[in-house]
Short mmCIF file of C-alpha atoms and ligand atoms in Angstrom, two decimals:
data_model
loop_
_atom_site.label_atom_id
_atom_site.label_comp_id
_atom_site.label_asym_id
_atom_site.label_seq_id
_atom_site.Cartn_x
_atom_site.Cartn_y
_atom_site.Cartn_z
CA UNK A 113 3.02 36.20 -36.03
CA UNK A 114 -0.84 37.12 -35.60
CA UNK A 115 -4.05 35.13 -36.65
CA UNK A 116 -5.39 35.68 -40.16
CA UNK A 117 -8.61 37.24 -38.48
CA UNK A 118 -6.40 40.14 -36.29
CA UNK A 119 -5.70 41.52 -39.75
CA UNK A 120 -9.61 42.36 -39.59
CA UNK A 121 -9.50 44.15 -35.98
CA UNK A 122 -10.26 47.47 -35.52
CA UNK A 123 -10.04 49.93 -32.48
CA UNK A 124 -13.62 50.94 -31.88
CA UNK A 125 -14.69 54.42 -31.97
CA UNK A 126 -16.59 54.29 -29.47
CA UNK A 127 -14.24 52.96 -26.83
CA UNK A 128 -11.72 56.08 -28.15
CA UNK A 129 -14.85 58.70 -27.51
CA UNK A 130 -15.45 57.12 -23.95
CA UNK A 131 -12.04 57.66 -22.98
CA UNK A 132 -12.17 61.52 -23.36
CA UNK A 133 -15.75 61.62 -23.03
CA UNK A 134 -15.17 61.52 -19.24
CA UNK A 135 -12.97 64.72 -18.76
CA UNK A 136 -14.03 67.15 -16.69
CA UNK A 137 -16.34 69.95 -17.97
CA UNK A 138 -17.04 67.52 -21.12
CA UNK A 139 -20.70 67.15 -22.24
CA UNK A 140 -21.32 63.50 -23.27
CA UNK A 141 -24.09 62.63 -25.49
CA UNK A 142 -21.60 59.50 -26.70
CA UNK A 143 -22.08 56.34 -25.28
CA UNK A 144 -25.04 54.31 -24.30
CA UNK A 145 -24.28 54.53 -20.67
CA UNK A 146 -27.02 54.78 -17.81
CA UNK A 147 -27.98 57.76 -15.81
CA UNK A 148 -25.04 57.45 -13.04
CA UNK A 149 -27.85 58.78 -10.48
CA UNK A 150 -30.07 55.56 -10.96
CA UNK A 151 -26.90 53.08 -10.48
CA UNK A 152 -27.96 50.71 -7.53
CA UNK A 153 -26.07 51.25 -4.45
CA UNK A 154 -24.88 47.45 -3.12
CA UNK A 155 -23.71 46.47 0.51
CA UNK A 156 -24.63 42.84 2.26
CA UNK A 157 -22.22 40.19 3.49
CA UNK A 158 -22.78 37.01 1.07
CA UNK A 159 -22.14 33.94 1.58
CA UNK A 160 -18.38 32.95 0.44
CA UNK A 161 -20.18 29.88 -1.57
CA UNK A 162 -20.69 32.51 -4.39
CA UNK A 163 -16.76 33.07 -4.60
CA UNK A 164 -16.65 29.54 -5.56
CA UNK A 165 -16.43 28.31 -9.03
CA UNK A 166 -19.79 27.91 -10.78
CA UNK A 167 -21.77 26.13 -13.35
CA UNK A 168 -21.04 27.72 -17.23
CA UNK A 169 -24.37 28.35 -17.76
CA UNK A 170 -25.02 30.50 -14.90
CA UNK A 171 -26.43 29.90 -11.49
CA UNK A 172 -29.85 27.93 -12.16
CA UNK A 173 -31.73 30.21 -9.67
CA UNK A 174 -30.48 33.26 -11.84
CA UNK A 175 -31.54 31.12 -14.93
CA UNK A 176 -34.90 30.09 -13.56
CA UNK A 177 -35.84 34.04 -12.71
CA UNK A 178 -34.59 34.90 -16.44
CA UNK A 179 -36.48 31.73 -17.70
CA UNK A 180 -39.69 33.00 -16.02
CA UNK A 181 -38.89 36.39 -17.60
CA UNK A 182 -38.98 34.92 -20.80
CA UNK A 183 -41.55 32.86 -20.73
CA UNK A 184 -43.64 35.77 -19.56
CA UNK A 185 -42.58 37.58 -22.73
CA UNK A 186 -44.30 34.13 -25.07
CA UNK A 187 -40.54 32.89 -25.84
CA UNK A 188 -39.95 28.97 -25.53
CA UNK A 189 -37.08 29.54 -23.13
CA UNK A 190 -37.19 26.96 -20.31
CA UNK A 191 -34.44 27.59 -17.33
CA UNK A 192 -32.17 24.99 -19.26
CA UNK A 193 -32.07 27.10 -22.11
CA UNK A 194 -31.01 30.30 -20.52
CA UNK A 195 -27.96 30.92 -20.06
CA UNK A 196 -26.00 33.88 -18.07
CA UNK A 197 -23.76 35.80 -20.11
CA UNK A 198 -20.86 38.70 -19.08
CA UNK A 199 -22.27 40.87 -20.57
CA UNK A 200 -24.94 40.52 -24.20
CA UNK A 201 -21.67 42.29 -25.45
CA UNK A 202 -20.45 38.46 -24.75
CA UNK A 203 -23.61 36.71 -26.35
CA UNK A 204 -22.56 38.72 -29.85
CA UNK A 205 -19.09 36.95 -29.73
CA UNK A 206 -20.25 33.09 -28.64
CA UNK A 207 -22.69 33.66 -31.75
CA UNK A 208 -20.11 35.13 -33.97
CA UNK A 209 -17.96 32.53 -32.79
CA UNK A 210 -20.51 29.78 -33.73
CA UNK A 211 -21.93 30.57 -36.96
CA UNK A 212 -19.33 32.55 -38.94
CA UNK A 213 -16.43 31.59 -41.00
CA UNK A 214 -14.49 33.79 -43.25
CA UNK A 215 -17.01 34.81 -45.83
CA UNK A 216 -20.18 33.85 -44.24
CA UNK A 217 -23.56 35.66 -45.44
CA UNK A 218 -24.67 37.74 -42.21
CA UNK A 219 -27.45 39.61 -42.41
CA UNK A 220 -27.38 43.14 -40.75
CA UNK A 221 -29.81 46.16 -40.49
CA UNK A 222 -28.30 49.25 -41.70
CA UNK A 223 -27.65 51.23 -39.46
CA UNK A 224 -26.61 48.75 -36.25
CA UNK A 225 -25.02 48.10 -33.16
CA UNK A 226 -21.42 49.52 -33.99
CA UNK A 227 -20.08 47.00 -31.80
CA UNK A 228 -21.76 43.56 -33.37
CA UNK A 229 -20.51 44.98 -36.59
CA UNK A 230 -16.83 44.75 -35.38
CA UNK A 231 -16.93 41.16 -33.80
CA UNK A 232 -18.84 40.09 -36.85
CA UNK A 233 -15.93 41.59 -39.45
CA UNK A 234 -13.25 40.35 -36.82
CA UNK A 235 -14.99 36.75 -37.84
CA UNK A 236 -15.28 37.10 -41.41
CA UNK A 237 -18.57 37.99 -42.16
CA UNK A 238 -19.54 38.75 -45.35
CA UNK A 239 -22.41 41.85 -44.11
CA UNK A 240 -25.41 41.98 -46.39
CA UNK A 241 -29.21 43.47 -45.89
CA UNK A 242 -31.88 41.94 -43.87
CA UNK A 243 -33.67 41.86 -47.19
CA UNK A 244 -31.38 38.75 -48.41
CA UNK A 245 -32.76 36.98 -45.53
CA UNK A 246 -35.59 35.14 -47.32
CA UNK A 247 -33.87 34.13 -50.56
CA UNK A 248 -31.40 31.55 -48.16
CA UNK A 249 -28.55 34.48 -48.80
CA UNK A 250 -27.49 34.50 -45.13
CA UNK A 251 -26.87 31.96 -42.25
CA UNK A 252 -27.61 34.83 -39.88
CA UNK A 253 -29.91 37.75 -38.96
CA UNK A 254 -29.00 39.96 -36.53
CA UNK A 255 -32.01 42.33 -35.34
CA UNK A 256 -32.14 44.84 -32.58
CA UNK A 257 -36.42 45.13 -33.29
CA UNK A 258 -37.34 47.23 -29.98
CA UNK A 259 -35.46 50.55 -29.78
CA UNK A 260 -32.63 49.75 -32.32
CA UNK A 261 -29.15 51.32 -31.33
CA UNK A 262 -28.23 53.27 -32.84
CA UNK A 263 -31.65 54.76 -34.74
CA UNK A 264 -34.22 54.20 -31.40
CA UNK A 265 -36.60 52.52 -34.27
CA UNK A 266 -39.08 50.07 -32.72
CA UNK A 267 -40.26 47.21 -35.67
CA UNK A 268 -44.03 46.60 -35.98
CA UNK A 269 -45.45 43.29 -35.70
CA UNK A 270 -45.64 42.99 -39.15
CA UNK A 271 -42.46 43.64 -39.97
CA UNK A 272 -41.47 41.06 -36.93
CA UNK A 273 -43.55 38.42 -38.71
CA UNK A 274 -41.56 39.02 -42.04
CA UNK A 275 -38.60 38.66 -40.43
CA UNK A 276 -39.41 35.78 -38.61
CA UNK A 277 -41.23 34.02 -41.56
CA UNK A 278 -37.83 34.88 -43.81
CA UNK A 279 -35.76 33.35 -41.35
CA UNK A 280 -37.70 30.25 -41.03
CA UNK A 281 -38.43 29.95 -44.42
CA UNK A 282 -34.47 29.67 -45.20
CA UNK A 283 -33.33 27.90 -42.39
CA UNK A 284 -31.70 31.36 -41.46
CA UNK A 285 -30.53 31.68 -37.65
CA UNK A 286 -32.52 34.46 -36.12
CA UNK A 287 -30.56 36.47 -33.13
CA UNK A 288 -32.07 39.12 -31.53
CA UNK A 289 -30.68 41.88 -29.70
CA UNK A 290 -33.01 42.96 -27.02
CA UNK A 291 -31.12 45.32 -23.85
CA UNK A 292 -33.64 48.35 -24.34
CA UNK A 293 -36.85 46.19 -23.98
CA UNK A 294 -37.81 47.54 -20.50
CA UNK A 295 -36.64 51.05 -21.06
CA UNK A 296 -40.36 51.77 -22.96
CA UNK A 297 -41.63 54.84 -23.00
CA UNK A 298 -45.13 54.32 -24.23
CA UNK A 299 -47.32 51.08 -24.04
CA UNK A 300 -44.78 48.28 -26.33
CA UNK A 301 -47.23 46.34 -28.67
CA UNK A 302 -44.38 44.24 -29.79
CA UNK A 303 -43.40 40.76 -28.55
CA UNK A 304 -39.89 39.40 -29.66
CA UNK A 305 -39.43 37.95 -33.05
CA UNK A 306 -38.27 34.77 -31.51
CA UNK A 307 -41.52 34.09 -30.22
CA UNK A 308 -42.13 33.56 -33.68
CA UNK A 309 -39.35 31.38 -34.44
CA UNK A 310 -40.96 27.76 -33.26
CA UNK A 311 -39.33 25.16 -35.52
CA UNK A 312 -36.70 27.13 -35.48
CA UNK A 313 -32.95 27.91 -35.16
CA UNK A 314 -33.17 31.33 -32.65
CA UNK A 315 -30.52 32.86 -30.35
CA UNK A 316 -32.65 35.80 -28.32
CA UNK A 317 -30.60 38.08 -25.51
CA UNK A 318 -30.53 40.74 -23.15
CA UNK A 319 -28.66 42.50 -20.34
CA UNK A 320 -28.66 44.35 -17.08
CA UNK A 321 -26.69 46.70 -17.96
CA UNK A 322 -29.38 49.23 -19.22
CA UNK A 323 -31.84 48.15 -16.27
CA UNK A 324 -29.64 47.57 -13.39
CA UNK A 325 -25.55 48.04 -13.75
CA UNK A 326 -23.12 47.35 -16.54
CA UNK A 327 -20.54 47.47 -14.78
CA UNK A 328 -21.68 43.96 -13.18
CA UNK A 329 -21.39 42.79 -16.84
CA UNK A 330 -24.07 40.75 -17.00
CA UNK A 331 -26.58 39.23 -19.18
CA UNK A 332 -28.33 36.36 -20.33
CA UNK A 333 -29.20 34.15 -23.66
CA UNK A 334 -31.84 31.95 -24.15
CA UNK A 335 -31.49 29.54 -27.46
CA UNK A 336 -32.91 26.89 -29.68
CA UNK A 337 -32.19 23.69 -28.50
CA UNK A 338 -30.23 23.04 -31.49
CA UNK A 339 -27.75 25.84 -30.96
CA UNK A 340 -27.75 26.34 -27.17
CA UNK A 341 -25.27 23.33 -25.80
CA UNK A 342 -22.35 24.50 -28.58
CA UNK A 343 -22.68 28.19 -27.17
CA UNK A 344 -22.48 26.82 -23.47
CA UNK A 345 -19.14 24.74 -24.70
CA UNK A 346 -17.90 28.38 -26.46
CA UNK A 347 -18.98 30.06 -23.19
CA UNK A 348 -16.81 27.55 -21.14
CA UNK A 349 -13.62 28.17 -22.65
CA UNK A 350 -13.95 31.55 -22.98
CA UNK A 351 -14.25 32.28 -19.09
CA UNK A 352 -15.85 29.12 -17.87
CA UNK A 353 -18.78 31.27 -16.08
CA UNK A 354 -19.75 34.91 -15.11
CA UNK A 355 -19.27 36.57 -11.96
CA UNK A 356 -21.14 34.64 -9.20
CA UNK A 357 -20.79 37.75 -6.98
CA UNK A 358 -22.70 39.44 -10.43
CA UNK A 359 -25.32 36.49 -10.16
CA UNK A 360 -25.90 36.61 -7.39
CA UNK A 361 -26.20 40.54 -7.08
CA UNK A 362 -28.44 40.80 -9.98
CA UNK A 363 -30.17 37.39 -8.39
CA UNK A 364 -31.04 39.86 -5.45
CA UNK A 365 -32.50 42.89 -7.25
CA UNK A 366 -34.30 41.01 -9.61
CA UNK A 367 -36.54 38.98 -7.08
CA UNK A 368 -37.02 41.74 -4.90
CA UNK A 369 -40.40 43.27 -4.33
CA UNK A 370 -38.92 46.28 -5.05
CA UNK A 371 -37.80 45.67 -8.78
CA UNK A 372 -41.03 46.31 -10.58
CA UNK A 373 -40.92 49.50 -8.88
CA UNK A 374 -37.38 50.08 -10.03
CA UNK A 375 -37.95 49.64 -13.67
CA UNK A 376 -40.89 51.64 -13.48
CA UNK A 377 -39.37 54.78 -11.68
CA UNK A 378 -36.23 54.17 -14.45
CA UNK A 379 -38.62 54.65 -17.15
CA UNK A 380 -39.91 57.55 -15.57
CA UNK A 381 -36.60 59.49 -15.19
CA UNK A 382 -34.80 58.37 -18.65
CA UNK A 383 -38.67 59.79 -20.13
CA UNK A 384 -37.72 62.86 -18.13
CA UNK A 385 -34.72 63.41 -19.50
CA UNK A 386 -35.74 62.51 -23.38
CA UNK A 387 -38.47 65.42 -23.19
CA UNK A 388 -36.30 68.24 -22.40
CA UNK A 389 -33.84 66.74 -24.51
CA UNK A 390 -35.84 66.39 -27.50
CA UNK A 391 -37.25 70.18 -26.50
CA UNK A 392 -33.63 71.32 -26.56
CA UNK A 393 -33.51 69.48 -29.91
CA UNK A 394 -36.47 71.74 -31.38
CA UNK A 395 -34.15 75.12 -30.14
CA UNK A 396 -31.06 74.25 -31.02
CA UNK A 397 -31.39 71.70 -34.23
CA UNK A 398 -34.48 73.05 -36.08
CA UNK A 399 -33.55 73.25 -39.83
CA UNK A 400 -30.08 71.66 -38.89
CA UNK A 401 -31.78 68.12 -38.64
CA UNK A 402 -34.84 65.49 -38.54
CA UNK A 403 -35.69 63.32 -36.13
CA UNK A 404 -38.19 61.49 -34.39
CA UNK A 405 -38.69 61.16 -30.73
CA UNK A 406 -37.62 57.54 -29.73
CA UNK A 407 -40.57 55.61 -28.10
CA UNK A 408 -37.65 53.75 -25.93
CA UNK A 409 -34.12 53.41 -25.16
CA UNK A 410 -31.47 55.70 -25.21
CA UNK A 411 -31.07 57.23 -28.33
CA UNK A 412 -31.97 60.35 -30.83
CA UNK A 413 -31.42 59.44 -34.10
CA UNK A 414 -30.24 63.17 -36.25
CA UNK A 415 -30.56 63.20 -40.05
CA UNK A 416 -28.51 66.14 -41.06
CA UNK A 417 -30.41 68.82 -43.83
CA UNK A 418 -27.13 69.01 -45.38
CA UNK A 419 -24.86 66.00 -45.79
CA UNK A 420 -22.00 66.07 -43.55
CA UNK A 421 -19.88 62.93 -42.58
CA UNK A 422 -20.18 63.92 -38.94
CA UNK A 423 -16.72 62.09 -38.35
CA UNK A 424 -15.10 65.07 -39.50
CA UNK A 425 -16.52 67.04 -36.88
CA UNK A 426 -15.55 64.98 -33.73
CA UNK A 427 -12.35 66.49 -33.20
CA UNK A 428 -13.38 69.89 -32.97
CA UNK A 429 -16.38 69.58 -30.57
CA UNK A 430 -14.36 66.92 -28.27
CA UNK A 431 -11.86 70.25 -28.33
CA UNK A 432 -15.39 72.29 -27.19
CA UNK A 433 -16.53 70.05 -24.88
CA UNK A 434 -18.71 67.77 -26.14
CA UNK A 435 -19.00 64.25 -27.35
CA UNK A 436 -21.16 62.54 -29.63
CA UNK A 437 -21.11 59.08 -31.80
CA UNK A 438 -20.66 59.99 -35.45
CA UNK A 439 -23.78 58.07 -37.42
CA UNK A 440 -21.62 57.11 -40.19
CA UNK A 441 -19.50 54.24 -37.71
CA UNK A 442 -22.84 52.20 -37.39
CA UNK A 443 -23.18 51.30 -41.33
CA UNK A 444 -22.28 47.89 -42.30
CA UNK A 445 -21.57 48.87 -45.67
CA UNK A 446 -20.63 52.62 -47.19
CA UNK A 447 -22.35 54.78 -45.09
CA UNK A 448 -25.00 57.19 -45.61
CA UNK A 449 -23.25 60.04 -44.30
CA UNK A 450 -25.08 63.01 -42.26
CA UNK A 451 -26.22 61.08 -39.20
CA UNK A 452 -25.48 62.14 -35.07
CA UNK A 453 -26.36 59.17 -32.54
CA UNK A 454 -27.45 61.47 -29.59
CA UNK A 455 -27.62 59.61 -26.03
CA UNK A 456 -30.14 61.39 -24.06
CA UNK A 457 -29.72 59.49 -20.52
CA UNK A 458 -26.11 60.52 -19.27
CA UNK A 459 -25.60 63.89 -19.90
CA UNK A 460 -27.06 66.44 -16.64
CA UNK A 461 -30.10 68.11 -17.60
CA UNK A 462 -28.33 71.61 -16.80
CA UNK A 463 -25.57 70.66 -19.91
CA UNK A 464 -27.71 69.09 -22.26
CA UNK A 465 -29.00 73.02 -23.62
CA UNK A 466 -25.16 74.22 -23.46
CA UNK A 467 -24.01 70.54 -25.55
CA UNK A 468 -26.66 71.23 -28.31
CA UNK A 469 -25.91 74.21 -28.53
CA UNK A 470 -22.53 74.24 -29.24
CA UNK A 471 -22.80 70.95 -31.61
CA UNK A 472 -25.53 72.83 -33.43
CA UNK A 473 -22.67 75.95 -33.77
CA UNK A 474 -20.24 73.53 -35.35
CA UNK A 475 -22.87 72.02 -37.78
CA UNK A 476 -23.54 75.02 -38.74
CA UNK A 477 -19.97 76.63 -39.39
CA UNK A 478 -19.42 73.53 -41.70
CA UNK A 479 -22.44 74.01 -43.85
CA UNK A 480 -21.47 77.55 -44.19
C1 PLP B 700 -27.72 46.57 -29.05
C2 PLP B 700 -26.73 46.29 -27.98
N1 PLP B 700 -26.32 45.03 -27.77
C3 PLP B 700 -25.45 44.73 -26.82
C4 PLP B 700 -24.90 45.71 -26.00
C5 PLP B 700 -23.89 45.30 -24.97
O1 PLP B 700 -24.36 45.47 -23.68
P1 PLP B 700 -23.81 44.69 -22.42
O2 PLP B 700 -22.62 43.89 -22.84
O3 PLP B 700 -23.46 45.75 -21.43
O4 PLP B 700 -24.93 43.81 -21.96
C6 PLP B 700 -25.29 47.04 -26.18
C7 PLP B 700 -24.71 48.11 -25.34
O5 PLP B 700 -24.86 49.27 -25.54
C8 PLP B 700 -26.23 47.34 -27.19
O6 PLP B 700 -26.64 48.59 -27.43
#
């Protein structure tokens, strides 16, 4: 009685993780979720004209502040090219939606964003490498370039360029994944790949969920003019527009004179908690695994020294407290098994020593 494609649907791991991962006592190093301490707190009156039905692309003064955000980043994204999204989680499916049928070449770093990989299966995608980009093997590229989820991997400018060059060279959509942009904890050299893309097919998007709140769901798209009036028309029948309350929330905080300062005290604190964190990594994880310190986002990347499909293990240390994303889920093909995605930015300083070291424990007792 189902579609064809529901045959492709899978729960997602992550979602089953997240539901535990909140118990008391629990030490969660699982999902990508912000600090709970640097969640906005929200009261005013507004006006009830926001609890009105609104345009599908967003509210244009939301759209002009994300427009001048973009522009300031050296993207060709006028206000009538951005459009406000419920979420980027959203922006994966209206792309999905728009470029893939059953069997379509889609071209995926490996690892990636567990969660793209799902909505681009549930479509049909045939995954392959970015590599197959410039050879016309693929009608999409999906890149998260600055601080990649899951590995924390920021691509150089050269490697932008190829990509970029690859996709334009094959008439390959680029779509870039960008949530983690502001969350830099050194100087970021990089500008987006779609800055490079003039000429063109690009879809480039990011959120406020890392920066501001995700539970407002919100985000925003900007587009080549070629592709951005079909994802508006996907957009409207999915839920005809975002949250206006959202908007116009987000609206607020983002023209204040206070938001520079905001992003910059964010950094601060999520570099205040990766330190420790990767200190605790040195005690608890030296000899166990490699990795480098990310330069941004929210995310340790763990090779293992000895090759353990980490999805074995989750059971046992959700039964000791502690969560984690196996590394093996974010593969788009077999996975290379022996990797931990670590979130640094939730857990309380005071459990992050007591997580390790109990995850470190378990690694250990299965190598033995
Ligand atoms: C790479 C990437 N894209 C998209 C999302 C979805 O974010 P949201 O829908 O909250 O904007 C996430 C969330 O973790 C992410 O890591």
């Amino acid at each position: 009685m189902l579609s064809e494609r529901i045959e492709r649907l899978r729960p997602s791991p992550i979602r089953r993780i997240l539901a535990v991962a909140d118990r008391p006592g629990m030490v969660s190093f699982a999902g990508g979720l912000p600090a709970t301490e640097t969640l906005p707190s929200w009261s005013a009156s507004v006006d009830p004209s926001v609890l009105q039905y609104g345009p599908s692309q967003g509210d244009a003064v939301l759209r002009e502040a994300v427009s001048a955000q973009l522009t300031a980043l050296g993207l060709d994204a006028p206000a009538d090219r951005v459009m406000i999204l419920s979420g980027s989680q959203q922006g994966i499916d209206l792309a999905a939606k728009l470029l893939i049928d059953a069997g379509t070449p889609t071209a995926v770093e490996s690892p990636t964003y567990l969660a793209a990989l799902q909505v681009f299966r549930l479509y049909g995608a045939r995954l392959v490498g970015l590599d197959q980009v410039g050879g016309g093997g693929a009608r999409l590229a999906y890149a998260i370039p600055t601080f990649a989820n899951p590995t924390g991997r920021c691509a150089s400018p050269a490697e932008r360029d190829t990509l970029a060059d690859a996709c334009l060279r094959s008439g390959t959509v680029l779509f870039e994944d960008d949530p983690y942009r502001d969350l830099a904890y050194a100087p970021l050299p990089a500008t987006p790949i779609a800055t490079r893309m003039r000429g063109g097919s690009w879809i480039y998007q990011g959120s406020f969920s890392k920066t501001f709140a995700p539970g407002l769901r919100l985000g925003f798209l900007a587009a080549s003019e070629d592709l951005f009036t079909p994802l508006v028309m996907l957009k409207e029948s999915v839920d005809l527009h975002s949250s206006r309350l959202s908007q116009r929330i987000v609206l607020d905080a983002i023209e204040s004179p206070g938001w520079p300062a905001r992003l910059a005290g964010l950094v601060d604190f999520y570099r205040g908690r990766r330190d420790p964190f990767a200190a605790a990594l040195d005690r608890h994880f030296a000899g166990l695994a490699e990795w480098e310190t990310p330069p941004g986002g929210l995310f340790f990347w763990l090779r293992l020294t000895s090759p353990i499909d980490t999805r074995t293990l989750l059971d046992e240390s959700l039964r000791r407290g502690v969560a984690f994303m196996p590394g093996e889920e974010f593969y788009p093909g077999e996975p290379e098994v022996g990797h931990l995605r670590l979130n640094f930015s939730h857990a309380a300083p005071a459990d992050v020593d007591r997580g390790l070291a109990t995850l470190a424990d378990l690694l250990r007792e299965q190598a033995a």
